[in-house]
XYZ file of C-alpha atoms in Angstrom:
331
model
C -52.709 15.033 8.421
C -52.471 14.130 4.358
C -51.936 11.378 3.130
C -48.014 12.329 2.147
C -47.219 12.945 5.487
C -48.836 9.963 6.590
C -47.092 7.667 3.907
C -43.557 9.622 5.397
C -43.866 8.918 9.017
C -44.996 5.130 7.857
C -41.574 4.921 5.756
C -39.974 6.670 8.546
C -40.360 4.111 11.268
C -39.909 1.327 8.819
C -36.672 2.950 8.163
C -35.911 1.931 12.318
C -35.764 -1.766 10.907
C -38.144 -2.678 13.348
C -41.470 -4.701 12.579
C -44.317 -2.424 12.635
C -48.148 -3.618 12.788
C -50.876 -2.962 10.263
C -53.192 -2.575 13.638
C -50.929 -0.249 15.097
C -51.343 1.763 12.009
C -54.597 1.845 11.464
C -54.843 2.946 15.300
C -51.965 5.574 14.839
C -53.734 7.489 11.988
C -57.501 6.220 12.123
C -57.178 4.384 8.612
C -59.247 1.306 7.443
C -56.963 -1.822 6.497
C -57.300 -0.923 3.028
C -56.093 2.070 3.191
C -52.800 1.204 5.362
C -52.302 -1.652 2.997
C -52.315 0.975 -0.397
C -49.685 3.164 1.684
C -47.497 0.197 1.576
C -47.642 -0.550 -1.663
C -47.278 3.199 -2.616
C -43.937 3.001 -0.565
C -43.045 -0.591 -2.732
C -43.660 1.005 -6.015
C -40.797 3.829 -4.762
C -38.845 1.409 -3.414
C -38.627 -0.086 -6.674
C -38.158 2.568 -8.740
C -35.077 3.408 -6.547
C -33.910 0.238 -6.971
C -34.777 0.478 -11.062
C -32.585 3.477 -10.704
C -29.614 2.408 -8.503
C -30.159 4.440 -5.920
C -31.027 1.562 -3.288
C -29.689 -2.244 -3.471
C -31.447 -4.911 -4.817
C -32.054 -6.792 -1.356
C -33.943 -3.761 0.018
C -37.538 -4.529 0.652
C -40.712 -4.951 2.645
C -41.128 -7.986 4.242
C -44.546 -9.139 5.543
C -44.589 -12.198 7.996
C -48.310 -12.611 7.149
C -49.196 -11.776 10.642
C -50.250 -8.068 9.826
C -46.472 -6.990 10.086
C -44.278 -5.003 8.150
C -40.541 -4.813 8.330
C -37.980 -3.182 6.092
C -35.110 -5.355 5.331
C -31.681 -4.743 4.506
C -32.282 -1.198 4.725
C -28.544 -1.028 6.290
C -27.422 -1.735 2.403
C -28.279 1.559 1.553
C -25.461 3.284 3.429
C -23.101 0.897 1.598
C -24.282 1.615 -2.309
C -22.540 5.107 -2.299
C -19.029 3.733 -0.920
C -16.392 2.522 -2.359
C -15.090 -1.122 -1.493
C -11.558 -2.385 -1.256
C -12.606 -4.195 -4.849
C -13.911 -0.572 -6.076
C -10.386 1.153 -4.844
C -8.658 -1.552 -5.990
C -9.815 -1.660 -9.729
C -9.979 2.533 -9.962
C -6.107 2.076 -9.320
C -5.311 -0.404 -11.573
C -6.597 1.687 -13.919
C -5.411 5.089 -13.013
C -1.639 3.805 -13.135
C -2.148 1.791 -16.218
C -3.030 5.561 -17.824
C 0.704 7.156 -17.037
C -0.600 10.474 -17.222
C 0.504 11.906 -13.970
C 4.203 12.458 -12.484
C 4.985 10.511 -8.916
C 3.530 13.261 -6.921
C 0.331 13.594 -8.075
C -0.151 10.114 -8.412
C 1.085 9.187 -5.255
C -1.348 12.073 -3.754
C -4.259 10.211 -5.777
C -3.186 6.942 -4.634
C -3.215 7.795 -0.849
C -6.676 9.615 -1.267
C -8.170 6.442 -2.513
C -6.422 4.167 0.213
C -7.260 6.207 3.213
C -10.994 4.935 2.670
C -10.258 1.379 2.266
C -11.084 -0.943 4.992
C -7.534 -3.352 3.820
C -5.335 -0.551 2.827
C -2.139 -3.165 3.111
C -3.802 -6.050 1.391
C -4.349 -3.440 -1.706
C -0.880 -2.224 -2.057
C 0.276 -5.269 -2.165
C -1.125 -5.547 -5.582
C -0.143 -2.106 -6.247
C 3.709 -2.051 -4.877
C 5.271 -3.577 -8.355
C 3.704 -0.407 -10.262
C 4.205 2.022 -8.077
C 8.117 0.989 -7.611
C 8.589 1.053 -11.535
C 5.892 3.774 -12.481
C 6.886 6.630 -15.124
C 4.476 9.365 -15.829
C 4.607 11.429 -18.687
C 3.746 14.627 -17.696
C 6.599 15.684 -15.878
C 4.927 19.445 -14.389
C 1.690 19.017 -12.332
C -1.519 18.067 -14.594
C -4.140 18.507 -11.774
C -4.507 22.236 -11.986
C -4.831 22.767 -15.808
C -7.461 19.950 -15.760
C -9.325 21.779 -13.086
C -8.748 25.082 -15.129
C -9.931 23.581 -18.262
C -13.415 22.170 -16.445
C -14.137 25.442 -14.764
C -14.076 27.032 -18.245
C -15.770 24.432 -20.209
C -18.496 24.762 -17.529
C -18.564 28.406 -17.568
C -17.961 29.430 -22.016
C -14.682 30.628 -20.955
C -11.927 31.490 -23.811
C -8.292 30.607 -22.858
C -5.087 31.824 -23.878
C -2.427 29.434 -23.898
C 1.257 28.178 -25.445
C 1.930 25.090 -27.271
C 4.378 23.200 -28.513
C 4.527 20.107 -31.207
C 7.016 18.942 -33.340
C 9.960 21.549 -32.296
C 7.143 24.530 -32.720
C 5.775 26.787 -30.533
C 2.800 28.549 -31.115
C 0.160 30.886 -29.060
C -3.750 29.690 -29.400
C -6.989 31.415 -27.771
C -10.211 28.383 -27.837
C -12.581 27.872 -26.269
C -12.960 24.370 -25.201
C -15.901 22.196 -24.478
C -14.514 18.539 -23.533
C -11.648 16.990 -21.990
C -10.807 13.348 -23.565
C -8.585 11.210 -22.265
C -6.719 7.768 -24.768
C -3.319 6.699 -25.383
C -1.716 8.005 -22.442
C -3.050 12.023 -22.585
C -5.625 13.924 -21.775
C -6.923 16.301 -24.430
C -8.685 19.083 -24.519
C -10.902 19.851 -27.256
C -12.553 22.695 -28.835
C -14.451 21.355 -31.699
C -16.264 18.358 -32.663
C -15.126 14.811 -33.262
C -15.545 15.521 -36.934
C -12.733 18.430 -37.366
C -9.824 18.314 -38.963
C -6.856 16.383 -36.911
C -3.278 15.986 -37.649
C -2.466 19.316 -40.173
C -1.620 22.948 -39.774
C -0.001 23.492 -36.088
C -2.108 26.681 -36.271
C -5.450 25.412 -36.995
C -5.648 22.712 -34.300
C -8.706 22.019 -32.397
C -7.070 18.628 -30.472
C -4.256 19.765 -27.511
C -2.178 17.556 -25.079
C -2.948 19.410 -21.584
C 0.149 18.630 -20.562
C 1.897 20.469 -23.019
C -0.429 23.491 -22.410
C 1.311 26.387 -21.012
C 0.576 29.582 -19.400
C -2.545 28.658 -19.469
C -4.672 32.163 -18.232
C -8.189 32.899 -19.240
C -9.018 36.096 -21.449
C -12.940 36.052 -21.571
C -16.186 34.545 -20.116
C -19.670 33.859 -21.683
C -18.262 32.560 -25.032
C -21.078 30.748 -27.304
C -20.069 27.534 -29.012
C -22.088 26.312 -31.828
C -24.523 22.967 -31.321
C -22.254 21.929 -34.229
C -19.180 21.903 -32.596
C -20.028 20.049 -29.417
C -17.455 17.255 -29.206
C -18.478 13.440 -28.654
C -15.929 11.631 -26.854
C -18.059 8.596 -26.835
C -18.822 8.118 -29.845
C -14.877 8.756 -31.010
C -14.118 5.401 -28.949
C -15.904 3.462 -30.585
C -14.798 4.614 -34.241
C -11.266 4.547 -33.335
C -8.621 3.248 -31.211
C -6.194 6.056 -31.229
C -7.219 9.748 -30.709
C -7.541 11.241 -34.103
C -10.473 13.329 -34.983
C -12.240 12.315 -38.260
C -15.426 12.033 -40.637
C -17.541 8.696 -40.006
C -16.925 5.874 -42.842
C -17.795 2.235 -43.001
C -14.672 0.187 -43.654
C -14.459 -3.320 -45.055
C -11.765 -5.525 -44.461
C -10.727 -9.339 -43.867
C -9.008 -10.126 -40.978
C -6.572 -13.539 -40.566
C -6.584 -14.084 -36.994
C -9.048 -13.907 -34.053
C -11.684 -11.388 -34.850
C -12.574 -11.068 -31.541
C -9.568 -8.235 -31.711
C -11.260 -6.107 -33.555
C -14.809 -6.848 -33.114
C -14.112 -5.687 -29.174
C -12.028 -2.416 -30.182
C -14.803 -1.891 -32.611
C -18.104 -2.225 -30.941
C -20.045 -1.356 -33.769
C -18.137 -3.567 -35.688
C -19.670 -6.930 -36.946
C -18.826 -9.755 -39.202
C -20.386 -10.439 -42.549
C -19.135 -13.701 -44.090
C -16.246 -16.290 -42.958
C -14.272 -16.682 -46.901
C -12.810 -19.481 -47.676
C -9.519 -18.891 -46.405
C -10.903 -18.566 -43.176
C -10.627 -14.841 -42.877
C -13.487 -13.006 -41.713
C -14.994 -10.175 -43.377
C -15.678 -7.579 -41.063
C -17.244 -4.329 -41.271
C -16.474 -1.290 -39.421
C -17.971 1.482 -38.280
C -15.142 3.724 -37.871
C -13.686 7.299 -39.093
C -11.180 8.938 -41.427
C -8.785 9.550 -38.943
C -5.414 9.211 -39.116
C -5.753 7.253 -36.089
C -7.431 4.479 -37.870
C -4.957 4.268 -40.271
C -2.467 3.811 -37.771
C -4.065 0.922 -36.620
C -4.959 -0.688 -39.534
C -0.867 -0.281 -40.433
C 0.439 -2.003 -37.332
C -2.079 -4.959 -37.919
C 0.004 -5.556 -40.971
C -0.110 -8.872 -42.988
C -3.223 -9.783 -40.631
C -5.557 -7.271 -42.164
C -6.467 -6.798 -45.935
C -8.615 -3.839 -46.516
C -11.448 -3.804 -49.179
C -12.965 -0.639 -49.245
C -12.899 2.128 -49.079
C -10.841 2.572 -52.011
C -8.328 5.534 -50.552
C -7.551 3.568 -47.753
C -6.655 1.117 -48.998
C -4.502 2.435 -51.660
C -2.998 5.071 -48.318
C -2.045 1.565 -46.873
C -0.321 0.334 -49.738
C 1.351 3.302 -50.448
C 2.467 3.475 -46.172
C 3.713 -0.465 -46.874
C 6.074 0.376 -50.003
C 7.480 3.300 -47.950
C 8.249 1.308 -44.862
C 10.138 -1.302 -46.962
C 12.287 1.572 -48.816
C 13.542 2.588 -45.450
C 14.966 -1.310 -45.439
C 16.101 -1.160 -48.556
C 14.213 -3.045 -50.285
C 13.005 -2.053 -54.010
C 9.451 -2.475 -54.308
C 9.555 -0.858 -57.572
């Protein structure tokens, strides 16, 4: 016998919870002290490293009673780590009808799939029964079957052929995609980087709402996409709140209230000075995006951008045409 199969069948009757003997070990596989004592340590170091990992609980471990015994403790956590609890189920929910994305059906269907493995299913939906009596999804067609379409041909280079409509217009588009992004109540699927265009030509658009996807049938397999063109959905959130594509810029700006509401939509955000006013100077690391520019609009006379220099002028311009629509001359 090696020593790997030794150092299994050790683990495997410490996995029986029960104390096991040095003695008996050294007896079991004619090993000096020394050497049963280096098996256990050998089995630690793994231990740990699952732990390291989160693959095992923290409160696993070997326990010695400093009688010559061993005994592995809390080994029953293990079976616990990969399920979800009621709190787990719970939260997932919250979130997934916060989102809106699905109709009743499929909601309802993801809902009941969650709930059948909760230990409390009532005391859950009692959390849950306000939402789910006034919920209003915005696709209205089934989503779950384009979004396992999409996957299967992200994962496999396929191209697909689909029709879309924005705006009135109704256009036919081949991509190949390689993401799926979800913000703002949509899911998206991409074909092209973070960094492309967003928001012009109808025709030209890398950026579509899968739930306005139609006829959605795939047309070829094996389809290269460029290193280049591989799209970062997390670095997009944390350049912008809303989900516009766009070239990374550094903005400054002051802003006259808490800054704790844009430091936390902007992680890489930070602030620079505190002026005298008591604004604070924050800068941004954010993109071009017409998302961002959306943003900074509806934060209106609590933000004051300083550079760069065409955004802020694009917000000035955006405040004089809001005010002509009141009627008021700003001329």
């Amino acid at each position: 016998m090696n020593a790997q199969q030794r150092l299994l069948l050790i683990f495997l009757q410490l996995m029986n919870g029960k104390k096991i003997s040095k003695q008996e070990l050294m007896e079991e596989f004619d090993k000096k002290a020394s050497t049963i004592q280096r098996d256990i340590v050998v089995i630690e170091e793994v231990l740990q490293t699952c732990i390291h990992n989160s693959f095992i609980p923290e409160s696993v471990r070997i326990d010695r009673d400093g009688k010559g015994n061993y005994q592995l403790k809390h080994f029953e956590d293990i079976s616990n780590i990969s399920r979800l609890t009621d709190a787990d189920i719970f939260i997932l929910l919250k979130i997934l009808y916060s989102t809106r994305i699905f109709n009743k059906k499929e909601i309802s269907k993801l809902s009941n799939k969650l709930l059948t493995i909760a230990d409390e299913k009532k005391f859950i939906q009692q959390f849950l029964a306000n939402e789910q009596l006034y919920y209003q999804g915005i696709s209205v067609d089934d989503l779950m079957g384009s979004l396992e379409m999409i996957i299967y041909a992200i994962v496999n280079h396929q191209m697909l052929e689909f029709s879309y409509s924005k705006n009135g217009i109704t256009e036919i588009f081949q991509r190949v995609p390689n993401a799926i992004y979800y913000s703002d109540l949509y899911f998206f699927m991409l074909s092209s980087s973070q960094t492309a265009k967003d928001d012009a030509e109808l025709t030209t658009a890398n950026k579509f709402r899968i739930n306005s996807m139609k006829e959605i049938k795939v047309i070829s397999s094996s389809n290269k996409v460029a290193y280049s063109e591989k799209f970062e959905g997390g670095l997009l959130r944390t350049q912008t709140v809303l989900p516009f594509l766009g070239k990374p810029i550094t903005i400054i700006l002051d802003f006259y209230y808490d800054s704790i509401y844009v430091l936390d939509r902007f992680p890489h955000s930070k602030i620079t000075q505190i002026n005298e006013d008591g604004s604070f100077r924050i800068e941004i690391k954010g993109n071009d995006g017409y998302g961002m520019k959306m943003w900074l609009s509806s934060q209106s006379h609590m933000v004051k951008v300083i550079s760069p220099r065409h955004l802020r002028e694009y917000l000035i311009q955006d405040m004089k045409d809001t005010l002509k629509l009141y009627g008021v001359d700003v001329d």
